[in-house]
Tab-separated table of C-alpha atoms in Angstrom:
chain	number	residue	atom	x	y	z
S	1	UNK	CA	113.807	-40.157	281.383
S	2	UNK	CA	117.220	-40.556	280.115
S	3	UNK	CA	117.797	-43.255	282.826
S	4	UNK	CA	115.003	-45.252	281.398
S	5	UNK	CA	116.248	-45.327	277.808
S	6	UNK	CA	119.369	-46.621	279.046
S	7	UNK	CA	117.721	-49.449	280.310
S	8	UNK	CA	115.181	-50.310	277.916
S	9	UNK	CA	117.727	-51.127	275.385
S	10	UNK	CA	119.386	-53.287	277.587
S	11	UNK	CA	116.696	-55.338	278.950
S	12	UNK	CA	114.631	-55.579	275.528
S	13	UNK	CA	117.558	-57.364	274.167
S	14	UNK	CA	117.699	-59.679	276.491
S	15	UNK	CA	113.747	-60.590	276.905
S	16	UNK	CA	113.744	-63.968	275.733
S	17	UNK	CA	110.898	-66.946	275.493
S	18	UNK	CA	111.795	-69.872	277.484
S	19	UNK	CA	111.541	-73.096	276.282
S	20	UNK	CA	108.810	-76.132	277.351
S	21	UNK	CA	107.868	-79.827	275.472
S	22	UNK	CA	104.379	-78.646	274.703
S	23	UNK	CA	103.072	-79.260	271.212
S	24	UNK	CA	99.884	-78.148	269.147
S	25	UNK	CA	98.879	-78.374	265.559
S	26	UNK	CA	98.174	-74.402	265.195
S	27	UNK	CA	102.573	-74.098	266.091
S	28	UNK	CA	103.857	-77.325	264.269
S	29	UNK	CA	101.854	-75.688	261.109
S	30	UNK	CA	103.021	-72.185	262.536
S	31	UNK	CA	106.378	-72.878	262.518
S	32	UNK	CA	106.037	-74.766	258.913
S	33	UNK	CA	104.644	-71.280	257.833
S	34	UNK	CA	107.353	-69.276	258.804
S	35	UNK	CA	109.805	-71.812	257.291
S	36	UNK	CA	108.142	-71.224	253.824
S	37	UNK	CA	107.583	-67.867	254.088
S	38	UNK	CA	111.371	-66.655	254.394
S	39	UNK	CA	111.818	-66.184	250.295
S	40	UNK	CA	113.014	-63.493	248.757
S	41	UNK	CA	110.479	-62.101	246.291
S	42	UNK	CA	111.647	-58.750	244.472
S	43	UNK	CA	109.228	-56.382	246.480
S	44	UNK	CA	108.909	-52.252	246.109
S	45	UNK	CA	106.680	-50.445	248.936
S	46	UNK	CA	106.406	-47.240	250.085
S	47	UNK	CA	106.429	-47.035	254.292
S	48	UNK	CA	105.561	-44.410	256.486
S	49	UNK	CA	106.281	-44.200	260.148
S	50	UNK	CA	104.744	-41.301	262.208
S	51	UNK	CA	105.785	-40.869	265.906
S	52	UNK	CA	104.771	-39.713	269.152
S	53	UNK	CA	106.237	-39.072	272.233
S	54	UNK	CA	105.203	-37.064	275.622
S	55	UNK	CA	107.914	-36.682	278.544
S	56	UNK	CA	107.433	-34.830	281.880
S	57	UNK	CA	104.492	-33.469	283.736
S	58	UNK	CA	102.763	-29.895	284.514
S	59	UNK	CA	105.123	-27.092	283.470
S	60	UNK	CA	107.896	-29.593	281.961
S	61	UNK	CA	105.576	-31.252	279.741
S	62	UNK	CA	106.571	-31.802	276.015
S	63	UNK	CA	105.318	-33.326	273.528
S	64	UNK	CA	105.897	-33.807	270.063
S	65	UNK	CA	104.913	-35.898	266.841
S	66	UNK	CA	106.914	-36.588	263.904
S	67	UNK	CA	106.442	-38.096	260.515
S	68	UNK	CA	108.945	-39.230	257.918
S	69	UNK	CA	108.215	-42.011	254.868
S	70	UNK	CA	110.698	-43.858	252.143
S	71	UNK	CA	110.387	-45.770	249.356
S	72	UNK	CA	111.468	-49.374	248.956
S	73	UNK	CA	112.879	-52.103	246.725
S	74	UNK	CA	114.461	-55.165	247.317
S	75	UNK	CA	115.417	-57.681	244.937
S	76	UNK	CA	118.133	-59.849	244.114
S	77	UNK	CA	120.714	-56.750	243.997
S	78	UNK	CA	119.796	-55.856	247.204
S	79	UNK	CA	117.894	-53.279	249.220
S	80	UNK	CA	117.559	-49.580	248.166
S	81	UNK	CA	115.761	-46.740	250.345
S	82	UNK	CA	114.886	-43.851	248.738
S	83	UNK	CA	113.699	-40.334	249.533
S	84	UNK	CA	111.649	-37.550	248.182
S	85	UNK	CA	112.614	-34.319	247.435
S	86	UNK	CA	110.024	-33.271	250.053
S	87	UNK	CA	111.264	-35.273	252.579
S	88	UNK	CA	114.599	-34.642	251.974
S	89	UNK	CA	114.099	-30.595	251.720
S	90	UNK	CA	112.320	-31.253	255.987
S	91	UNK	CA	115.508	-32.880	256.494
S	92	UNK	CA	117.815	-29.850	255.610
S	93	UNK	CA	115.322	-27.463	257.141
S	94	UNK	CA	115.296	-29.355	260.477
S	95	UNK	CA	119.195	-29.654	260.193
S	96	UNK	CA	119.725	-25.695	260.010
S	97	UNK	CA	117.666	-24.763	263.104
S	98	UNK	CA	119.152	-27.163	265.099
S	99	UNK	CA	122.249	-25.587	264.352
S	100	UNK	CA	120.996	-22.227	265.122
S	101	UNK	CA	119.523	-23.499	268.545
S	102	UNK	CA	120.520	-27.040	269.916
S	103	UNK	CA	116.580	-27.683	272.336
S	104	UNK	CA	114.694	-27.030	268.600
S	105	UNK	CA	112.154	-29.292	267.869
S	106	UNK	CA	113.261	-31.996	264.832
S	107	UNK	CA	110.404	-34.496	264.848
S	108	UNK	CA	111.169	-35.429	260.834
S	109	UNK	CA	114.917	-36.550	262.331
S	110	UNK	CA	113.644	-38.114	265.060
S	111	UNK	CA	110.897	-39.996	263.151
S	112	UNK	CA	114.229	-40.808	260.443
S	113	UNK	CA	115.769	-43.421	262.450
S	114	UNK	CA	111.885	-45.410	262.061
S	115	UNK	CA	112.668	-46.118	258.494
S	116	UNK	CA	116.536	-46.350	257.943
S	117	UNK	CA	117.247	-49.902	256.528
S	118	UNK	CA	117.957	-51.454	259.874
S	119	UNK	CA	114.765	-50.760	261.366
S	120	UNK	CA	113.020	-51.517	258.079
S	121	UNK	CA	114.452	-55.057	258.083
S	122	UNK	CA	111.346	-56.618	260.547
S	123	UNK	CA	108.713	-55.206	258.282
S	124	UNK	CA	109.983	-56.624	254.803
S	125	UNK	CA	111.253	-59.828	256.412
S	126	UNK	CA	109.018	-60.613	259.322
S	127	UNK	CA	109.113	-64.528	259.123
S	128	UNK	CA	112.806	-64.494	260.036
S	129	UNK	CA	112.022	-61.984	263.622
S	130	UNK	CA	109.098	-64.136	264.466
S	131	UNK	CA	111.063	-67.300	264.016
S	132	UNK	CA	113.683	-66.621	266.148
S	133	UNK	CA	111.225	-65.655	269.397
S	134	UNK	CA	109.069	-68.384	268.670
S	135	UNK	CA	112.141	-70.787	268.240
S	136	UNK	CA	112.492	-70.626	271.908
S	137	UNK	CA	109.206	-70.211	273.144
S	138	UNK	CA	106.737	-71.181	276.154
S	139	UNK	CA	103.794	-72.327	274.401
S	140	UNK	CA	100.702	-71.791	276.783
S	141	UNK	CA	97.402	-72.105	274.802
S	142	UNK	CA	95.487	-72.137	271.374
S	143	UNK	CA	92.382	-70.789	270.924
S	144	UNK	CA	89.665	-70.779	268.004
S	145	UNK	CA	88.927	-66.784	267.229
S	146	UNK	CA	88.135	-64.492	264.192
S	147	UNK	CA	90.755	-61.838	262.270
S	148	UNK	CA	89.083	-59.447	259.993
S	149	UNK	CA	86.195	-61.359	260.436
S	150	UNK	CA	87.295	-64.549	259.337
S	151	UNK	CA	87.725	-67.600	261.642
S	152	UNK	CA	91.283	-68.175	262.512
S	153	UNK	CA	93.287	-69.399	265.686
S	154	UNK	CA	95.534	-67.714	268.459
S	155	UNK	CA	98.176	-69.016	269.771
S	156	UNK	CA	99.908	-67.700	273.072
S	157	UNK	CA	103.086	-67.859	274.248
S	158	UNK	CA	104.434	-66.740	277.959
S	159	UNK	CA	107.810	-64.933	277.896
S	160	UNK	CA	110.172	-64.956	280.482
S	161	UNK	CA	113.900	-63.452	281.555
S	162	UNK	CA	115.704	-66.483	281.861
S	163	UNK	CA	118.274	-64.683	279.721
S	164	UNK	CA	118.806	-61.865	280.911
S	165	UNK	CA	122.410	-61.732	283.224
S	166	UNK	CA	122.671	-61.871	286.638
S	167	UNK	CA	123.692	-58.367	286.820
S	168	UNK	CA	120.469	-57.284	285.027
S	169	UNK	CA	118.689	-59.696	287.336
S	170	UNK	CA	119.052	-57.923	289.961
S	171	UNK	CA	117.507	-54.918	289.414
S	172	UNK	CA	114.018	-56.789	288.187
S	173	UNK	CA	111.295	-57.872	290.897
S	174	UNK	CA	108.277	-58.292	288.701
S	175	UNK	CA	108.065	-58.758	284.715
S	176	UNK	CA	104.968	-60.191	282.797
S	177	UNK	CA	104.916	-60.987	279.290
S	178	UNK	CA	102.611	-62.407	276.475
S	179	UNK	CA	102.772	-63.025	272.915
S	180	UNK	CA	99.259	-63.826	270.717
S	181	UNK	CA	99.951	-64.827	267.355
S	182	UNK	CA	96.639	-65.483	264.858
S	183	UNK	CA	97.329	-67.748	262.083
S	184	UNK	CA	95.241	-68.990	259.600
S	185	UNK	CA	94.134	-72.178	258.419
S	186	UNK	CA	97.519	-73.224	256.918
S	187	UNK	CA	99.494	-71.446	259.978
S	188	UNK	CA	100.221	-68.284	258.437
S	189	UNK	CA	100.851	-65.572	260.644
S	190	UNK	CA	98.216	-63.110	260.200
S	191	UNK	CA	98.652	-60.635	263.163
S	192	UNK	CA	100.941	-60.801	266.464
S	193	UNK	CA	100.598	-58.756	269.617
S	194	UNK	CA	103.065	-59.030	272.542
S	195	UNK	CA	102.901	-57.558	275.896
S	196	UNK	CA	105.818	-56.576	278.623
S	197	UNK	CA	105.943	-54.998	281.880
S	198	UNK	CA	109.093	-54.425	283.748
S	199	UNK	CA	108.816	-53.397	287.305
S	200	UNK	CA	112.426	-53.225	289.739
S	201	UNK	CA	115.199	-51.022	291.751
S	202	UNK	CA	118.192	-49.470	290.444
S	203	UNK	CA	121.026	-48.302	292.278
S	204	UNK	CA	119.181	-49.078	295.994
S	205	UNK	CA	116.700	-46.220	295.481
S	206	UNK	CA	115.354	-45.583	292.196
S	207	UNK	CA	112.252	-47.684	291.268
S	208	UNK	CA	111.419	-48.215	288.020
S	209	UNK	CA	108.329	-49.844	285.538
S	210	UNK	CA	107.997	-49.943	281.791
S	211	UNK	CA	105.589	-51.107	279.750
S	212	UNK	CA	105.807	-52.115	276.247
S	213	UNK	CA	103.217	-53.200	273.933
S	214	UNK	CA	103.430	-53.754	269.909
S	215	UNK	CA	100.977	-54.776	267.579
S	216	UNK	CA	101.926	-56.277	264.073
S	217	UNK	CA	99.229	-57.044	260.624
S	218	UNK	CA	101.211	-59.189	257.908
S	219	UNK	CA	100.991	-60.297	254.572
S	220	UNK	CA	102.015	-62.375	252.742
S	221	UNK	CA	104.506	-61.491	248.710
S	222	UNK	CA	105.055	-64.553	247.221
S	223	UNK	CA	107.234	-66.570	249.128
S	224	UNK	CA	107.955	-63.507	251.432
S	225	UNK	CA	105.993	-62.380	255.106
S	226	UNK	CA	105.723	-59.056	255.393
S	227	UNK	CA	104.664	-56.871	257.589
S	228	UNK	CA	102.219	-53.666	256.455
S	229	UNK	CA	101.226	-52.533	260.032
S	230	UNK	CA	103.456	-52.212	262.744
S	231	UNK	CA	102.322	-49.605	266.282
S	232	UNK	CA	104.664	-49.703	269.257
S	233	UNK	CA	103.857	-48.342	272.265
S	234	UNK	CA	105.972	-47.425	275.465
S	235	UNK	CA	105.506	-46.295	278.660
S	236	UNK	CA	107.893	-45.562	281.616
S	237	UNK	CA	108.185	-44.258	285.221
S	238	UNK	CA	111.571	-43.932	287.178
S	239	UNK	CA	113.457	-41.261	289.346
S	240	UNK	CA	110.336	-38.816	289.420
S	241	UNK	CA	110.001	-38.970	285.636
S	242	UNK	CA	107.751	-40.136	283.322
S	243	UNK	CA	106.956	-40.644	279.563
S	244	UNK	CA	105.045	-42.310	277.259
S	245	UNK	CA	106.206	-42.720	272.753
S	246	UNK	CA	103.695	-44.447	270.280
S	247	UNK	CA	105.255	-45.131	266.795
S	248	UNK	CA	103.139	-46.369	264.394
S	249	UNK	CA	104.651	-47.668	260.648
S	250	UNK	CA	102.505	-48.691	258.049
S	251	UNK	CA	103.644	-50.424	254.715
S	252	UNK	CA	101.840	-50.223	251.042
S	253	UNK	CA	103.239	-52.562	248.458
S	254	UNK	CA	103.429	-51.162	245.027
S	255	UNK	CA	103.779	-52.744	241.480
S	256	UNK	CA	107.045	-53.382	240.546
């Protein structure tokens, strides 16, 4: 599996939205929405991010799950991440035993790097992320539908790997992928859900797929989007390996 986290880095990086002259109300009023919602209104949260992940088959299967949460504030000072005694006492524990044996099991570190600052930065600034796929996207369709029961529109974008180089080129031969976005009546993102599947050849005879899916709920602080739901989930197959991760983060604003 270690060859297919090389690659998924690499390629995800690179999976860009290609650009046509096709225009809609629901993304003119989309991309007004996204405009306004990049503020910076003083916000405190607590998020939680709880992980999954499964690698190998029969006797070499493992699997394990992982949880770790932080607390939150951002405001004109800047952003702060805190921790709680009880997360932080998981921490040390998990630290010791894998110094006493280096295969332990440290699902609270693993499940860490879902809530450092970096990877926090999507879910208490989502407009900005969203912006910069759409800003270069292939708009397909728009479509009346409902979100939490209330009417509201899709819109769906095709993505594409026009960007990626010709040296990662070359090792593709099929990819499909899809972005739905539901907005509501004044084009503010509601929900988002994009799909990718990577299928190719490495190295003349290692074949390869991975699939990607991620699902995202926002809100909306003030002038601010945020996101309080985000579940990824990956799958991938390659040189007689195979695993599958699920990592789901969820976001609760709290009073400041």
């Amino acid at each position: 599996m270690k060859f297919l986290q090389a690659l998924i880095p690499s390629f995800a990086l690179c999976l860009c939205v290609s650009t046509l002259p096709v225009r809609a109300d629901g993304l003119n009023e989309l991309k007004s929405a996204l405009t306004r919602l990049q503020g910076q209104t003083p916000l405190k949260a607590q998020i939680e991010a709880k992980t999954w992940n499964r690698q190998g088959e029969g006797k070499e299967l493992e699997e394990t799950h992982g949880s770790a949460s932080v607390s939150v504030e951002e405001n004109p000072r800047g952003l702060h991440v805190s921790y709680s005694k009880e997360m932080l006492a998981k921490l040390d524990s998990e630290e010791k035993l894998k110094e006493k044996d280096s295969k332990a099991k440290t699902p609270t570190l693993a499940a860490l790097s879902e809530v450092n600052s970096s990877a926090l930065r999507p879910m208490l600034s989502a407009a900005g992320g969203l912006s910069r796929i759409l800003e270069k996207a292939n708009f397909k369709s728009e479509r009346e539908d409902l979100f939490a029961g209330k009417p509201a529109r899709v819109l769906n974008f095709e993505m594409s790997i026009d960007k990626l180089t010709e040296k990662e080129r070359k090792y593709m031969k099929k990819f499909d992928g899809q972005i739905d976005v539901w907005i509501a009546a004044d084009g503010t993102p509601l929900a988002s859900r994009t799909k990718q599947i990577v299928s190719g050849r490495a190295f003349v005879v290692i074949s390869f797929e991975m699939k990607n899916e991620e699902e995202w709920i926002y809100t909306t602080i003030g002038d601010r989007l945020v996101a309080v739901k985000k579940e990824s989930k990956n799958s991938g197959s390659g040189m007689g390996e195979k695993g599958e991760s699920k990592v789901i983060k969820t976001l609760q604003v709290q009073a400041l």
